[in-house]
Amino acid sequence: MHQDAQTSLLLWYQANGRHHLPWRHPLHPYEILISEMMLQQTQVNTVLERFYYPFLERFPTLESIARAEESEILLAWRGLGYYSRARNLHALAKTCQQGLPRSVSELEGLPGIGAYTARAIACFGFRESVAILDGNIKRILSRFFALLGVGERELWRRAEEFLNPLAAFDHNQALLDVGALLCKPKNPLCQECPLSPWCKGKEDPLRYTPSKTRRYEELELFYGICIQEGRVAMVQSQERLYKGLWGFVPLLGAPLDSSSLGMIKHGYTKYKITAHLYEIRSLPGDSKPSWIPLGELEHLPLSILAHKLWSCFLERSSLK
Ligand code: SF4
């Protein structure tokens, strides 16, 4: 149906695509996984220049991640931010001891893998003929088909309709490049665009630019409540939004010697937080808490999350 446009796109890609990017060439699915996880929240150049190769050198296989302590993964991820990705990667590696699955449905069931990442791994790692849809491709398709006010489902449908099944890998990479280099949010370069002859929205591209819906990031956090001699270990935050507020001791992950007291869902700016609570007997080595008498806790400025955790603790702990 869109054969001429697909061919034009491929020809443009052969001549103008960003072929220097390492994930443009046949790679092991594991390497695609790492690139996609890193690119979820971090710009291409930053990933490429500082993180991609050192991480692969430190952890060359999924098994090497599964064998490592979570703290080692977090250390290698340091500087990339959004550490939930590193934790998800660790959890994923432990789940996939036999290697990554190749089907989209199985990939989507793995920690930290959403609709886009699952299809990117299936297409770029396993050469499956599936469409992908990220922010750039949504913009291209909205303009190309002159779509107004359509939702995610319709955009996925259009991505599948436009997919070139005979060259899915190059087709998808080409769309990513058109989005990054030509079909830009504010000043699209329609005159240079290989899709221009068939683009229904090119006369007024900004009209067909999807409005940005807020994207939330899922965060999984772990906190410990440690009480000794009637005092509770508390930490005062120095982070900008929480500055000065008190909270419980953050943990790197679930402690081995304590079962979860409960789980709290909490929204915080662009984060959707799932916080797991533990009663702990000893503190992590690097924590330097203040010991607050239990009776003074209600006078302490607690973050909302800490309030929720404390309520959960009172309901379920030995203090009940
Ligand atoms: S012709 Fe213009 S609006 Fe249409 S896809 Fe190309 S750059 Fe985007």
PDB file of N, CA and C in Angstrom, residues 6 9-14 17 19 24-26 123-124 127 163-164 166-177:
ATOM      1  N   GLN A   6       7.912   3.575   1.146  1.00  0.00           N
ATOM      2  CA  GLN A   6       8.860   2.695   1.853  1.00  0.00           C
ATOM      3  C   GLN A   6      10.187   2.620   1.095  1.00  0.00           C
ATOM      4  N   LEU A   9      12.104   5.798   1.480  1.00  0.00           N
ATOM      5  CA  LEU A   9      12.669   5.857   2.836  1.00  0.00           C
ATOM      6  C   LEU A   9      13.958   5.038   2.914  1.00  0.00           C
ATOM      7  N   LEU A  10      13.936   3.839   2.348  1.00  0.00           N
ATOM      8  CA  LEU A  10      15.122   2.977   2.410  1.00  0.00           C
ATOM      9  C   LEU A  10      16.291   3.570   1.623  1.00  0.00           C
ATOM     10  N   LEU A  11      15.988   4.141   0.473  1.00  0.00           N
ATOM     11  CA  LEU A  11      17.066   4.741  -0.335  1.00  0.00           C
ATOM     12  C   LEU A  11      17.699   5.917   0.407  1.00  0.00           C
ATOM     13  N   TRP A  12      16.839   6.709   1.032  1.00  0.00           N
ATOM     14  CA  TRP A  12      17.366   7.840   1.812  1.00  0.00           C
ATOM     15  C   TRP A  12      18.244   7.328   2.954  1.00  0.00           C
ATOM     16  N   TYR A  13      17.774   6.261   3.598  1.00  0.00           N
ATOM     17  CA  TYR A  13      18.510   5.718   4.746  1.00  0.00           C
ATOM     18  C   TYR A  13      19.883   5.197   4.318  1.00  0.00           C
ATOM     19  N   GLN A  14      19.911   4.521   3.180  1.00  0.00           N
ATOM     20  CA  GLN A  14      21.205   3.995   2.720  1.00  0.00           C
ATOM     21  C   GLN A  14      22.217   5.124   2.530  1.00  0.00           C
ATOM     22  N   GLY A  17      21.575   7.671   6.484  1.00  0.00           N
ATOM     23  CA  GLY A  17      21.298   7.175   7.840  1.00  0.00           C
ATOM     24  C   GLY A  17      22.503   7.284   8.761  1.00  0.00           C
ATOM     25  N   HIS A  19      24.651   5.471  10.185  1.00  0.00           N
ATOM     26  CA  HIS A  19      25.195   4.110  10.197  1.00  0.00           C
ATOM     27  C   HIS A  19      26.365   3.955  11.162  1.00  0.00           C
ATOM     28  N   ARG A  24      23.375  -0.179  14.844  1.00  0.00           N
ATOM     29  CA  ARG A  24      22.821  -0.239  13.493  1.00  0.00           C
ATOM     30  C   ARG A  24      23.292  -1.478  12.743  1.00  0.00           C
ATOM     31  N   HIS A  25      24.228  -2.182  13.321  1.00  0.00           N
ATOM     32  CA  HIS A  25      24.796  -3.332  12.632  1.00  0.00           C
ATOM     33  C   HIS A  25      24.434  -4.586  13.406  1.00  0.00           C
ATOM     34  N   PRO A  26      24.521  -5.737  12.743  1.00  0.00           N
ATOM     35  CA  PRO A  26      24.083  -6.954  13.438  1.00  0.00           C
ATOM     36  C   PRO A  26      24.768  -7.100  14.792  1.00  0.00           C
ATOM     37  N   CYS A 123      12.974  -6.735  16.821  1.00  0.00           N
ATOM     38  CA  CYS A 123      13.340  -6.357  15.450  1.00  0.00           C
ATOM     39  C   CYS A 123      14.855  -6.256  15.277  1.00  0.00           C
ATOM     40  N   PHE A 124      15.515  -5.493  16.157  1.00  0.00           N
ATOM     41  CA  PHE A 124      16.944  -5.222  15.954  1.00  0.00           C
ATOM     42  C   PHE A 124      17.832  -6.364  16.460  1.00  0.00           C
ATOM     43  N   ARG A 127      15.725  -9.835  14.478  1.00  0.00           N
ATOM     44  CA  ARG A 127      15.294  -9.632  13.090  1.00  0.00           C
ATOM     45  C   ARG A 127      13.842 -10.049  12.857  1.00  0.00           C
ATOM     46  N   LEU A 163       4.708  -0.405   8.098  1.00  0.00           N
ATOM     47  CA  LEU A 163       5.909  -1.254   8.180  1.00  0.00           C
ATOM     48  C   LEU A 163       6.208  -1.922   6.836  1.00  0.00           C
ATOM     49  N   ASN A 164       7.465  -1.921   6.496  1.00  0.00           N
ATOM     50  CA  ASN A 164       7.919  -2.652   5.310  1.00  0.00           C
ATOM     51  C   ASN A 164       8.337  -4.049   5.775  1.00  0.00           C
ATOM     52  N   LEU A 166       9.452  -6.581   4.381  1.00  0.00           N
ATOM     53  CA  LEU A 166      10.614  -7.213   3.754  1.00  0.00           C
ATOM     54  C   LEU A 166      11.932  -6.618   4.247  1.00  0.00           C
ATOM     55  N   ALA A 167      11.853  -5.490   4.915  1.00  0.00           N
ATOM     56  CA  ALA A 167      13.090  -4.839   5.378  1.00  0.00           C
ATOM     57  C   ALA A 167      12.806  -4.107   6.687  1.00  0.00           C
ATOM     58  N   ALA A 168      12.245  -4.854   7.645  1.00  0.00           N
ATOM     59  CA  ALA A 168      11.780  -4.204   8.880  1.00  0.00           C
ATOM     60  C   ALA A 168      12.926  -3.521   9.632  1.00  0.00           C
ATOM     61  N   PHE A 169      14.088  -4.173   9.687  1.00  0.00           N
ATOM     62  CA  PHE A 169      15.221  -3.608  10.430  1.00  0.00           C
ATOM     63  C   PHE A 169      15.571  -2.222   9.874  1.00  0.00           C
ATOM     64  N   ASP A 170      15.851  -2.150   8.582  1.00  0.00           N
ATOM     65  CA  ASP A 170      16.246  -0.867   7.991  1.00  0.00           C
ATOM     66  C   ASP A 170      15.095   0.141   7.996  1.00  0.00           C
ATOM     67  N   HIS A 171      13.892  -0.351   7.780  1.00  0.00           N
ATOM     68  CA  HIS A 171      12.728   0.535   7.775  1.00  0.00           C
ATOM     69  C   HIS A 171      12.600   1.246   9.132  1.00  0.00           C
ATOM     70  N   ASN A 172      12.705   0.464  10.203  1.00  0.00           N
ATOM     71  CA  ASN A 172      12.561   1.062  11.533  1.00  0.00           C
ATOM     72  C   ASN A 172      13.721   1.997  11.860  1.00  0.00           C
ATOM     73  N   GLN A 173      14.931   1.572  11.503  1.00  0.00           N
ATOM     74  CA  GLN A 173      16.083   2.448  11.757  1.00  0.00           C
ATOM     75  C   GLN A 173      15.949   3.736  10.946  1.00  0.00           C
ATOM     76  N   ALA A 174      15.448   3.605   9.721  1.00  0.00           N
ATOM     77  CA  ALA A 174      15.283   4.792   8.868  1.00  0.00           C
ATOM     78  C   ALA A 174      14.273   5.756   9.482  1.00  0.00           C
ATOM     79  N   LEU A 175      13.190   5.218  10.020  1.00  0.00           N
ATOM     80  CA  LEU A 175      12.200   6.100  10.648  1.00  0.00           C
ATOM     81  C   LEU A 175      12.798   6.823  11.853  1.00  0.00           C
ATOM     82  N   LEU A 176      13.602   6.098  12.630  1.00  0.00           N
ATOM     83  CA  LEU A 176      14.243   6.748  13.784  1.00  0.00           C
ATOM     84  C   LEU A 176      15.111   7.913  13.308  1.00  0.00           C
ATOM     85  N   ASP A 177      15.792   7.715  12.183  1.00  0.00           N
ATOM     86  CA  ASP A 177      16.678   8.771  11.683  1.00  0.00           C
ATOM     87  C   ASP A 177      15.901   9.924  11.060  1.00  0.00           C
TER      88      ASP A 177
END
